[in-house]
Amino acid sequence: MQLRSGSGTMCRTVAATALLAVTASVALPLAPAGAHAPRPPGVTGGVWQVDGYGEVFSLDGSRLQEYQVTGISCIKGVSADRAGGSGGAVRYANDDGFVFTVRSTGRPDRAALHIDGSPGDRGLRRIDALPADCLEPAPGGPVAAFDIFWQTFEENYPFFAAKGIDWHAVRDRYRPQVDAHTTDAELFAVLREMVAPLHDAHVAVIAGETGSFGAVRPGTEMPTEEMDAKVSAYIEKRDLQGGKLRQFAGGRIGYAELPGGQGYLRITGFGGYTEAQDFAANSAVLKETLDTIFTQASTARLRGLIIDLRINGGGSDSLGLQLAGRFTDSPYFAYAKRARNDPSDASRFTRPQPQYVQPAAAPRYTGPIAVLTGGSTISAGETFTQALMDRPGRTVRIGQNTQGVFSDVMERELPGGWQAVLPNEEFLTRSGQTFDGLGIPPQLREPVFTDEEFAKNRDSAFDRAVAVLGRR
């Protein structure tokens, strides 16, 4: 299963706005003769391997079943029931908010998978049967959990070289510490120590009652509800001079009009707008919110817009593209996505799939924008920031580097009911640059919510934005 990287209020690496994933173009051992699945026409049945995400799907016409595969394992993942469509494009959904569309590409051995809330499609290739490991009970015990955990990162994580990590040396160091008698607490400590040096906010170990682990880039903070409440109160008291933000979308979006005809839009997440977990419900709430804020009259009188993403825990990239569509009159390149797709070579990826911002069929603001970012701008907050970089018109980034995590995150099952969470994608600029690790830098650097800023009643990034937008 793959998750999008943010929770409803804040980013988490441990519980996120769910989106499914899929993987691997590894050559898998097939089941023995006699276990082959039939090959129904269209995309309503058969077994399909995904290019670049380490999963296989089995379709029987009415149900979709995911299998998470590595070179040493196969563990059953999420399932979904058919929810409409024909043989050429079939939708599946479940009660957890997962919605998939499997679409024919005109070839009997190829198809495409779209996951609501995640831009782009994933390539599917029909295979004769489930891998042989999928027909056997999943292995159990601490040794199997360690081996599958290590193998999952080995086959899917793209950033070992960039982070200076020798993953094989990590295995050599920690594998001797695990045997059949290793306790849950001991195993959790080992797995945590293995991935801690990655300093990757999209990496986590979820170990049930034993605990969970996730960490952000050094020198930054993970967004929390407490942080959000503190910052929100500070902004209203200091920046809005006692005024109140108009709250929308379950409190994730706030808006205020500033002196001089400027607007202030604060977004703390790209999801969690409604109790319903599915993308369609969140998209509908976002549209309603933007229709309320950006009317024909309000967009006409705006002289500048501050978009504050400094505390943003991520969510759905597609919601970010939807928002960006309110700020342009012409389509433009947002970013291109690609996924690691060779288990033995971390430098090989799927073909980059470009994504574009499309103008919304609604009132749009196309004037100057200042985007405020910082280390607690995470995941979909970052992809939205990236989607504004080529925006026609005047757009300036102010503050500090974003967190540096862009990929959808893969949630992988481990023996014993634990999960490993990791990224496997890159988001590219038009020139092929990525910002993983260090994040998107600001064009104008200012401190963001430091102790000194609070102590001296300052908000330097906000003040800089007001000044920059005032110079027309």
JSON list of N, CA, C and O in Angstrom, two decimals, residues 2 14 81 96 150 160 186 192 196 249 345 349 421 434:
[
{"chain": "A", "resi": 2, "resn": "GLN", "atom": "N", "xyz": [0.42, 2.27, -0.64]},
{"chain": "A", "resi": 2, "resn": "GLN", "atom": "CA", "xyz": [1.15, 3.53, -0.63]},
{"chain": "A", "resi": 2, "resn": "GLN", "atom": "C", "xyz": [0.27, 4.62, -0.08]},
{"chain": "A", "resi": 2, "resn": "GLN", "atom": "O", "xyz": [-0.90, 4.72, -0.37]},
{"chain": "A", "resi": 14, "resn": "VAL", "atom": "N", "xyz": [3.94, 8.49, 10.02]},
{"chain": "A", "resi": 14, "resn": "VAL", "atom": "CA", "xyz": [3.42, 7.29, 10.62]},
{"chain": "A", "resi": 14, "resn": "VAL", "atom": "C", "xyz": [1.95, 7.09, 10.35]},
{"chain": "A", "resi": 14, "resn": "VAL", "atom": "O", "xyz": [1.46, 5.99, 10.44]},
{"chain": "A", "resi": 81, "resn": "ASP", "atom": "N", "xyz": [-13.30, -3.37, -3.76]},
{"chain": "A", "resi": 81, "resn": "ASP", "atom": "CA", "xyz": [-14.38, -3.95, -4.56]},
{"chain": "A", "resi": 81, "resn": "ASP", "atom": "C", "xyz": [-14.69, -3.06, -5.75]},
{"chain": "A", "resi": 81, "resn": "ASP", "atom": "O", "xyz": [-14.52, -1.83, -5.71]},
{"chain": "A", "resi": 96, "resn": "ASP", "atom": "N", "xyz": [-11.71, 2.27, 3.35]},
{"chain": "A", "resi": 96, "resn": "ASP", "atom": "CA", "xyz": [-10.61, 3.07, 3.89]},
{"chain": "A", "resi": 96, "resn": "ASP", "atom": "C", "xyz": [-10.30, 4.29, 3.04]},
{"chain": "A", "resi": 96, "resn": "ASP", "atom": "O", "xyz": [-9.35, 5.03, 3.33]},
{"chain": "A", "resi": 150, "resn": "TRP", "atom": "N", "xyz": [14.82, -4.90, 5.40]},
{"chain": "A", "resi": 150, "resn": "TRP", "atom": "CA", "xyz": [16.04, -4.50, 4.69]},
{"chain": "A", "resi": 150, "resn": "TRP", "atom": "C", "xyz": [15.83, -4.61, 3.17]},
{"chain": "A", "resi": 150, "resn": "TRP", "atom": "O", "xyz": [16.21, -3.71, 2.43]},
{"chain": "A", "resi": 160, "resn": "PHE", "atom": "N", "xyz": [19.96, 6.42, -1.09]},
{"chain": "A", "resi": 160, "resn": "PHE", "atom": "CA", "xyz": [21.10, 5.99, -0.27]},
{"chain": "A", "resi": 160, "resn": "PHE", "atom": "C", "xyz": [22.39, 6.71, -0.67]},
{"chain": "A", "resi": 160, "resn": "PHE", "atom": "O", "xyz": [23.14, 7.20, 0.18]},
{"chain": "A", "resi": 186, "resn": "GLU", "atom": "N", "xyz": [13.64, -5.14, 21.17]},
{"chain": "A", "resi": 186, "resn": "GLU", "atom": "CA", "xyz": [14.99, -5.20, 20.60]},
{"chain": "A", "resi": 186, "resn": "GLU", "atom": "C", "xyz": [14.95, -5.04, 19.08]},
{"chain": "A", "resi": 186, "resn": "GLU", "atom": "O", "xyz": [15.78, -4.33, 18.49]},
{"chain": "A", "resi": 192, "resn": "ARG", "atom": "N", "xyz": [14.92, 0.91, 13.99]},
{"chain": "A", "resi": 192, "resn": "ARG", "atom": "CA", "xyz": [14.99, 2.36, 14.18]},
{"chain": "A", "resi": 192, "resn": "ARG", "atom": "C", "xyz": [16.40, 2.88, 13.94]},
{"chain": "A", "resi": 192, "resn": "ARG", "atom": "O", "xyz": [16.61, 3.88, 13.24]},
{"chain": "A", "resi": 196, "resn": "ALA", "atom": "N", "xyz": [17.48, 5.72, 11.07]},
{"chain": "A", "resi": 196, "resn": "ALA", "atom": "CA", "xyz": [17.62, 7.05, 11.66]},
{"chain": "A", "resi": 196, "resn": "ALA", "atom": "C", "xyz": [18.62, 7.93, 10.91]},
{"chain": "A", "resi": 196, "resn": "ALA", "atom": "O", "xyz": [18.35, 9.13, 10.71]},
{"chain": "A", "resi": 249, "resn": "ALA", "atom": "N", "xyz": [-12.48, 24.34, 5.56]},
{"chain": "A", "resi": 249, "resn": "ALA", "atom": "CA", "xyz": [-11.93, 23.00, 5.33]},
{"chain": "A", "resi": 249, "resn": "ALA", "atom": "C", "xyz": [-11.45, 22.36, 6.62]},
{"chain": "A", "resi": 249, "resn": "ALA", "atom": "O", "xyz": [-10.31, 21.89, 6.71]},
{"chain": "A", "resi": 345, "resn": "ASP", "atom": "N", "xyz": [19.27, -1.61, -8.99]},
{"chain": "A", "resi": 345, "resn": "ASP", "atom": "CA", "xyz": [19.98, -0.41, -9.44]},
{"chain": "A", "resi": 345, "resn": "ASP", "atom": "C", "xyz": [19.16, 0.82, -9.04]},
{"chain": "A", "resi": 345, "resn": "ASP", "atom": "O", "xyz": [18.14, 1.13, -9.65]},
{"chain": "A", "resi": 349, "resn": "PHE", "atom": "N", "xyz": [14.93, 4.58, -13.12]},
{"chain": "A", "resi": 349, "resn": "PHE", "atom": "CA", "xyz": [13.59, 5.06, -12.78]},
{"chain": "A", "resi": 349, "resn": "PHE", "atom": "C", "xyz": [12.65, 4.84, -13.97]},
{"chain": "A", "resi": 349, "resn": "PHE", "atom": "O", "xyz": [13.08, 4.63, -15.10]},
{"chain": "A", "resi": 421, "resn": "VAL", "atom": "N", "xyz": [7.67, 2.32, 6.33]},
{"chain": "A", "resi": 421, "resn": "VAL", "atom": "CA", "xyz": [7.21, 3.41, 5.48]},
{"chain": "A", "resi": 421, "resn": "VAL", "atom": "C", "xyz": [8.43, 4.02, 4.81]},
{"chain": "A", "resi": 421, "resn": "VAL", "atom": "O", "xyz": [9.44, 4.29, 5.47]},
{"chain": "A", "resi": 434, "resn": "THR", "atom": "N", "xyz": [16.02, 17.94, -8.79]},
{"chain": "A", "resi": 434, "resn": "THR", "atom": "CA", "xyz": [15.19, 17.52, -7.68]},
{"chain": "A", "resi": 434, "resn": "THR", "atom": "C", "xyz": [15.62, 18.28, -6.43]},
{"chain": "A", "resi": 434, "resn": "THR", "atom": "O", "xyz": [16.74, 18.78, -6.33]}
]
